[in-house]
Coordinates of C-alpha atoms in Angstrom, one line a residue:
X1 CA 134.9 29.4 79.5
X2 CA 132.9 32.7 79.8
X3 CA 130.5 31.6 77.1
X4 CA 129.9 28.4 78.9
X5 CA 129.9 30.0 82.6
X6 CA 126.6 32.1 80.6
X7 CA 125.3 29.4 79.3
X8 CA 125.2 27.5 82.6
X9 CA 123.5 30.6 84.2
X10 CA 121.4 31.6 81.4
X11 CA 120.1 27.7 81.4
X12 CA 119.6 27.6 85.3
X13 CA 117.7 31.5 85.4
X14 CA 115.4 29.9 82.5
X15 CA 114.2 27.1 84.8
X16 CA 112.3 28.4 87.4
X17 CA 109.1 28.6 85.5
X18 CA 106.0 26.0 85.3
X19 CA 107.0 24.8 81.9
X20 CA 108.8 22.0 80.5
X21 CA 106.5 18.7 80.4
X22 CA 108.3 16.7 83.4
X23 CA 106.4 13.9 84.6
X24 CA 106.0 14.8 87.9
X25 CA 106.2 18.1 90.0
X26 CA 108.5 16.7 93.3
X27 CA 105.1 17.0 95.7
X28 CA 105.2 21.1 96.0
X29 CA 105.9 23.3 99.1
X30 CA 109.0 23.4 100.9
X31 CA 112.6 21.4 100.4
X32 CA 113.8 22.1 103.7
X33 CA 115.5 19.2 105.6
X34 CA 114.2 17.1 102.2
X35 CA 116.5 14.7 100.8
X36 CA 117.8 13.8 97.3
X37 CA 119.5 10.8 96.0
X38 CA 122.9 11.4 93.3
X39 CA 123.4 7.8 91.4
X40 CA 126.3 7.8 89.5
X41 CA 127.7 4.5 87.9
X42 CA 130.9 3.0 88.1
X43 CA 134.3 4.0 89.5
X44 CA 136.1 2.9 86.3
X45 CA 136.2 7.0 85.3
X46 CA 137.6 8.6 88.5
X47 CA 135.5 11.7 88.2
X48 CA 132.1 11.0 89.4
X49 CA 134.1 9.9 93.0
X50 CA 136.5 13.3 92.6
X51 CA 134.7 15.9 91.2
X52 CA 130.9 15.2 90.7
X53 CA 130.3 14.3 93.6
X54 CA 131.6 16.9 95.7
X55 CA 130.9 19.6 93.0
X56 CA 127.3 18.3 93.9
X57 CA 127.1 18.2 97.3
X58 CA 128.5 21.4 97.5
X59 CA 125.7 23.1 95.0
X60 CA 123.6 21.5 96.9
X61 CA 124.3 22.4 100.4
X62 CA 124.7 26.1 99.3
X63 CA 121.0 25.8 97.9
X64 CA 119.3 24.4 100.5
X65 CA 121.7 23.9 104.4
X66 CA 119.6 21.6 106.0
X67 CA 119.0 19.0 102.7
X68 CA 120.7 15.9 102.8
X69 CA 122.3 14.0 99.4
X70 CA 122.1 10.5 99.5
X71 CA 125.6 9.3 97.0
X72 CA 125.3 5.8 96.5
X73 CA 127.6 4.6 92.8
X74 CA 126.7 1.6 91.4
X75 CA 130.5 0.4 90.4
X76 CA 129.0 -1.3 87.0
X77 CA 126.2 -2.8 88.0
X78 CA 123.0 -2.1 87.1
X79 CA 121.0 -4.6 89.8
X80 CA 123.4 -2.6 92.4
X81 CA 122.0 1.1 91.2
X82 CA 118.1 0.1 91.4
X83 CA 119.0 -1.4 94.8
X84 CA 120.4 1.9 95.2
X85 CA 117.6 3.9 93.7
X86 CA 114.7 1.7 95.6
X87 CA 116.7 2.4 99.2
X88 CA 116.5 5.9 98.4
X89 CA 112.7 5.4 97.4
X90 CA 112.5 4.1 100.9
X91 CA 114.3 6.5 102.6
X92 CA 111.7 9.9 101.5
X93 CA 113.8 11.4 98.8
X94 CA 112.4 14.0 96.6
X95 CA 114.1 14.1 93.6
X96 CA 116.6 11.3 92.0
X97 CA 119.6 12.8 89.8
X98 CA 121.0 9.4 88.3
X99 CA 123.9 8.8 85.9
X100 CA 122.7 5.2 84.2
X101 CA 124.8 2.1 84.2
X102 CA 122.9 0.5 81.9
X103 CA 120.4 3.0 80.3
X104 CA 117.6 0.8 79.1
X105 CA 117.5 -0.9 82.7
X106 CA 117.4 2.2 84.4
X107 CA 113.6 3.0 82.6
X108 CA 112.4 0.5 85.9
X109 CA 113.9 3.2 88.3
X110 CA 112.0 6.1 86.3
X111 CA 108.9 4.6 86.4
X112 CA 109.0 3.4 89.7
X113 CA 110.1 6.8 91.4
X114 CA 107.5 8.5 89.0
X115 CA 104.9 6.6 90.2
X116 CA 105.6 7.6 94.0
X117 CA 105.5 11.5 92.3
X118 CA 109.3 11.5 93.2
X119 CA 111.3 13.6 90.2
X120 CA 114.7 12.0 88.0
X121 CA 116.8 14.2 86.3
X122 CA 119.1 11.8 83.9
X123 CA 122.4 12.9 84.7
X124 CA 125.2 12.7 81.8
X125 CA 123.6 9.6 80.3
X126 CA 119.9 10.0 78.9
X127 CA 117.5 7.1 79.6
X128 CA 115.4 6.7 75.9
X129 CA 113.1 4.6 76.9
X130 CA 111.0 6.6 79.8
X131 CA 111.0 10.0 79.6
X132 CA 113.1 11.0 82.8
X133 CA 111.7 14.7 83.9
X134 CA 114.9 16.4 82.7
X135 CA 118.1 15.3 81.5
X136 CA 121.4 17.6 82.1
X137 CA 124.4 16.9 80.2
X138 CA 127.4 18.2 77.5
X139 CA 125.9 17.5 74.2
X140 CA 127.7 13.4 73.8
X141 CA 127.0 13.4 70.0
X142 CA 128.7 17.1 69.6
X143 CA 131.6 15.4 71.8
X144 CA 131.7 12.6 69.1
X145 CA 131.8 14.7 66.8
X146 CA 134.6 17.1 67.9
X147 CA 136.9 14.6 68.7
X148 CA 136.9 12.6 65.3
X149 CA 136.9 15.9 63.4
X150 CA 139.7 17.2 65.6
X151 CA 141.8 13.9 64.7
X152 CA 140.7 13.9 60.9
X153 CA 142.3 17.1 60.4
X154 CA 145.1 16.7 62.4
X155 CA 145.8 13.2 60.1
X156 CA 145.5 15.2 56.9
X157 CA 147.1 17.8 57.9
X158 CA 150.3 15.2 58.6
X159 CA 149.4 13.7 55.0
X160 CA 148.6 10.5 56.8
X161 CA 147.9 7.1 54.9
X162 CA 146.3 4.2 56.3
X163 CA 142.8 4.0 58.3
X164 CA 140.9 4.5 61.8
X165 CA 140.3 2.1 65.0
X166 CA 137.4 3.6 66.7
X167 CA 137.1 2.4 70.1
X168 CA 133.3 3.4 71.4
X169 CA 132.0 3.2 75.1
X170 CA 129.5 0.7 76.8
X171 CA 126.8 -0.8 75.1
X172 CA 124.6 -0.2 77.4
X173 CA 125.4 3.5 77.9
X174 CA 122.9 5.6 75.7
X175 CA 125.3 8.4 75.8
X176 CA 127.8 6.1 74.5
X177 CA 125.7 5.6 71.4
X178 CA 125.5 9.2 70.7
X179 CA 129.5 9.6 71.2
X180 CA 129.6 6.9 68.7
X181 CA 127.2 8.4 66.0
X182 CA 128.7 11.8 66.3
X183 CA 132.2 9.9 65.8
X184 CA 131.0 8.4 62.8
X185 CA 129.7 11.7 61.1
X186 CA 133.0 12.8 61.1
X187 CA 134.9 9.4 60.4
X188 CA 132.6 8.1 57.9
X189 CA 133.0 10.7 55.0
X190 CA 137.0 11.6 55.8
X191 CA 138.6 9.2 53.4
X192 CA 140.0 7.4 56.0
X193 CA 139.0 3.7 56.1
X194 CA 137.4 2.6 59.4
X195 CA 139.6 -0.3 59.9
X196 CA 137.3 -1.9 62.9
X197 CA 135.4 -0.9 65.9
X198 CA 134.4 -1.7 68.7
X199 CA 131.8 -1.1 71.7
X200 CA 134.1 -1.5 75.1
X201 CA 132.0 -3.0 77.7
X202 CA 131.7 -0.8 81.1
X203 CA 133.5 1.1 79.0
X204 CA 137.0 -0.5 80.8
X205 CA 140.1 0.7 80.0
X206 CA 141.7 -2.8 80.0
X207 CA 138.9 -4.2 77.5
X208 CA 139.9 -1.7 75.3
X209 CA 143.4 -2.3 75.4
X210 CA 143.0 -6.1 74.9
X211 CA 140.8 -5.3 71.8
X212 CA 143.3 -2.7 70.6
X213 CA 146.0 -5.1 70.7
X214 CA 144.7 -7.5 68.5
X215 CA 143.7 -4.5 66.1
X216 CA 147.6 -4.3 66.0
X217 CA 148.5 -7.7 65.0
X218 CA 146.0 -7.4 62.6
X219 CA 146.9 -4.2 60.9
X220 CA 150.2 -3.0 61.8
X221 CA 151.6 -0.1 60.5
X222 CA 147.7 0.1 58.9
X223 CA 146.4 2.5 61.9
X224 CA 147.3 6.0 61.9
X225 CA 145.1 7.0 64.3
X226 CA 142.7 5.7 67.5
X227 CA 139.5 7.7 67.9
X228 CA 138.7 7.1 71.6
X229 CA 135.3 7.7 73.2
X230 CA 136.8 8.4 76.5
X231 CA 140.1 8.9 78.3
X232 CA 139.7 5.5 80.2
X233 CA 139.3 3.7 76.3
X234 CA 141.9 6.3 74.9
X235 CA 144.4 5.2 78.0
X236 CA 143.4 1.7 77.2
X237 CA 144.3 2.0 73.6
X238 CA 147.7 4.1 74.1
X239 CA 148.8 0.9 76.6
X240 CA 148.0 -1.9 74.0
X241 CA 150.2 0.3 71.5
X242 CA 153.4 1.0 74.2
X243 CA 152.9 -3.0 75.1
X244 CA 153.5 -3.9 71.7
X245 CA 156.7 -1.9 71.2
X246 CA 155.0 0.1 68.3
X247 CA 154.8 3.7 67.9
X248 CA 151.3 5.6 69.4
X249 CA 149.4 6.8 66.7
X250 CA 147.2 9.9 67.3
X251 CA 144.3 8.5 70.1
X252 CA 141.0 11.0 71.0
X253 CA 139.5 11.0 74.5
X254 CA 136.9 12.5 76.4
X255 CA 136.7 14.4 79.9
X256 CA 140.1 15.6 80.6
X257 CA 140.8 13.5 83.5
X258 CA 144.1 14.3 85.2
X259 CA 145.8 11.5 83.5
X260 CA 144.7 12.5 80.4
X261 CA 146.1 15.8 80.3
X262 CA 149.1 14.5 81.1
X263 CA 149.2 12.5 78.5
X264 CA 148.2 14.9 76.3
X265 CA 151.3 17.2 77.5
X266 CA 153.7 14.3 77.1
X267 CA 152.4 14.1 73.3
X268 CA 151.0 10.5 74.0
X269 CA 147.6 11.1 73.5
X270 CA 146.5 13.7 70.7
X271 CA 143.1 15.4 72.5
X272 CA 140.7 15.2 75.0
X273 CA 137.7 17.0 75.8
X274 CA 137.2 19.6 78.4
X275 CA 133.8 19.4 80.0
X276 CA 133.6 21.4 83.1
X277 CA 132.3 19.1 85.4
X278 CA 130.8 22.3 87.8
X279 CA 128.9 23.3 85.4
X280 CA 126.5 19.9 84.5
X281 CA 126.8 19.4 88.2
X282 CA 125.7 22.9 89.1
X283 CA 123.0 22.6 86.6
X284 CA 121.5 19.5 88.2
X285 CA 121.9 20.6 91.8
X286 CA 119.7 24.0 91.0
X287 CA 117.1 21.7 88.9
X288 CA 117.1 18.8 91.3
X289 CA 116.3 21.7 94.1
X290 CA 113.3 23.2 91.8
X291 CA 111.7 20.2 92.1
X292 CA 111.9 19.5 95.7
X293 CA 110.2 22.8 95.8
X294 CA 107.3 21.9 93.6
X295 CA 108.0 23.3 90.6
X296 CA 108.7 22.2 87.3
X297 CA 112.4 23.6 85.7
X298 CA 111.7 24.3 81.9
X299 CA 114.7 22.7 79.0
X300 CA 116.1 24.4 76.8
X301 CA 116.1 21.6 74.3
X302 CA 114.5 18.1 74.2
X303 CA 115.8 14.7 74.0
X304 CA 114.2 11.6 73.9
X305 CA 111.1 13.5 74.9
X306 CA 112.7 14.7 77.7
X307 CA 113.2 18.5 78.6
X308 CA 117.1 19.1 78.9
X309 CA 120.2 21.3 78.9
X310 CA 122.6 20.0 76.3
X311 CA 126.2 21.9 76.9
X312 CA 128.9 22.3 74.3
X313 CA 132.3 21.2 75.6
X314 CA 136.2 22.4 74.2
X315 CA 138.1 19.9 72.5
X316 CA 141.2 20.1 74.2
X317 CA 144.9 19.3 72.2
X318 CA 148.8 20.3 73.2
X319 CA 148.3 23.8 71.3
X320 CA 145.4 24.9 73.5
X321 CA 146.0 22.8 76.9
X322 CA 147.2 25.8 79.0
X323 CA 144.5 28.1 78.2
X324 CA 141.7 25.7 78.5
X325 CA 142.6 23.9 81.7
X326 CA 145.0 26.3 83.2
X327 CA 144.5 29.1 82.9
X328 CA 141.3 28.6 83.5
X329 CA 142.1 27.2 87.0
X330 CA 140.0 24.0 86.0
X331 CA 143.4 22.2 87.0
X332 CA 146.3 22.8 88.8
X333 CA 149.9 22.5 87.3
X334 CA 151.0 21.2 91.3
X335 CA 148.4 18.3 90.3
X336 CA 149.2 17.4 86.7
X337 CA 153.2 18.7 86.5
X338 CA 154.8 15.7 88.2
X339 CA 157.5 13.7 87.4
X340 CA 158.3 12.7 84.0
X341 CA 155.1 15.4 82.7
X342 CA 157.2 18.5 84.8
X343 CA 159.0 18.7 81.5
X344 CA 156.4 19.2 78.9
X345 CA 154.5 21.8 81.3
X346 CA 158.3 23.9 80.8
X347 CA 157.3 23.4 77.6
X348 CA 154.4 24.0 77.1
X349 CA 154.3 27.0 79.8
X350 CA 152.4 25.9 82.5
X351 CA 153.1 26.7 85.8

């Protein structure tokens, strides 16, 4: 957490310079009383409404007292978000921070606000085909990869025999795609046979479980593991396997959403990932208020020709739980230790 906490604030200190090859400069001199738009995309993953959000807003408001956010989420659709992103056009904003719905649609969004000299910082989710100005996120193909690798050796290490289900995000989510290449780099060459896949749409936790069922019938006692892209898929998948009376193979995940991490402390789902939500929201706030001032925040790395701050996450499991989310004060025990879970935090130590 330390070495992330300086990455964050190394990335942030780097970006007040002229440098960086955004599109626009967010019209120059002073951000006070200057609005900004925060487009996130669907309420399927409960963070953006719980933690992004607010973790925003609060940046923000510490930056700059007398700004205004403008929070619209586009619940799935992606008509709904450049509604959303043309009323804040309308409305004088000077900068956009947008989490995509659909990735390739939200290219109409850049290019319009681009041409009004108004600033978009992809948030989470790149956007390939127009370069946004920056893009902050936690590096999505790393995350692919970690959580594959982390359930490849935990299958070998159990002297497992059979093959993989990989359940992979939206298909219109271009972060999705790099979740599922970095899951295939490690899947690919394990010796495990990739049984099927398949690319959940809206990434909805019920779609995955429906696919996942049939996966079942089909192979039975076949799967020995489930390599999630995110908690909502891996929760999906984890129902479809309870519903069908079978035994819960190993299943990934992918933000450590409360529910998650109970699971993971029950021993019903094998990891997750831990990705500080403060700190990609942080990030953005400070960037998004560099260009309201004028100025143009440098990346420390580029993506899809876009300047950006790639962050590397924790791959989170039973054996490390505590320390990553706990003791770190990310969560709370009161929050996650109820009920039927109260008995795996005795376990496991967390109080």
């Amino acid at each position: 957490m330390a070495v992330l906490a300086g990455s964050v604030l190394a990335a942030c200190g780097s970006d007040s310079g002229s440098g960086g090859g955004g599109n626009t400069g967010g019209g120059g001199g002073s951000a006070e009383n200057a609005k900004v738009a925060f487009l996130m995309p669907d309420l399927a993953s409960t963070r953006y409404e719980l933690q992004d959000k607010p973790l925003f807003e609060a940046k923000m408001k510490q930056l700059c007292p007398s700004c205004e956010v403008i929070y619209q989420n586009a619940d799935s659709d992606a008509a709904k978000q450049q509604q959303q992103a043309n009323s804040a056009l309308a409305q004088g904003v000077k900068a956009i921070v947008i989490d995509p719905v659909d990735s390739a649609a939200a290219a109409t969004i850049v290019k319009t606000a681009q041409s009004q000299q108004v600033p978009v910082i992809a948030y989470d989710r790149p956007i390939p085909a127009t370069p946004a100005d920056h893009y902050i996120s936690f590096d999505n193909e790393k995350i692919g990869a970690m959580i594959a690798q982390s359930l490849v050796d935990h299958l070998k290490k159990e002297n497992a025999e059979g093959g993989i289900l990989q359940v992979n995000g939206s298909p219109t989510d271009a972060a999705a795609g790099l979740i599922k290449k970095g899951i295939h780099s490690a899947v690919d060459p394990s010796g495990f046979k990739l049984l099927a896949e398949y690319d959940t749409p809206d990434w909805q936790p019920e779609k995955a479980q429906t696919w996942v069922s049939g996966q079942i019938t089909q192979f039975k006692d076949q799967i020995v593991g489930v390599v999630a892209a995110n908690d909502g898929t891996g929760g999906g998948s984890i129902a479809a396997f309870k519903a069908a009376g079978v035994k819960v193979p190993p299943v990934t995940g992918n933000d450590a959403e409360i529910a998650a991490a109970q699971r993971v402390i029950s021993g019903d789902q094998y990891n997750t990932i831990s990705k500080p939500i403060k700190i990609v929201a942080e990030a953005a706030a400070d960037t998004a208020y560099q260009f309201m001032q004028g100025k143009k925040p440098a990346g420390k790395d580029t993506l899809y020709d876009t300047p950006s701050q790639l962050f590397v996450p924790t791959v989170v499991t039973r054996e490390n739980i505590k320390e990553v989310l706990f003791d770190s004060q990310i969560m709370k025990a009161a929050d996650v230790c109820t009920g039927e879970y109260a008995k795996g935090c005795d376990e496991l130590g967390i109080k």
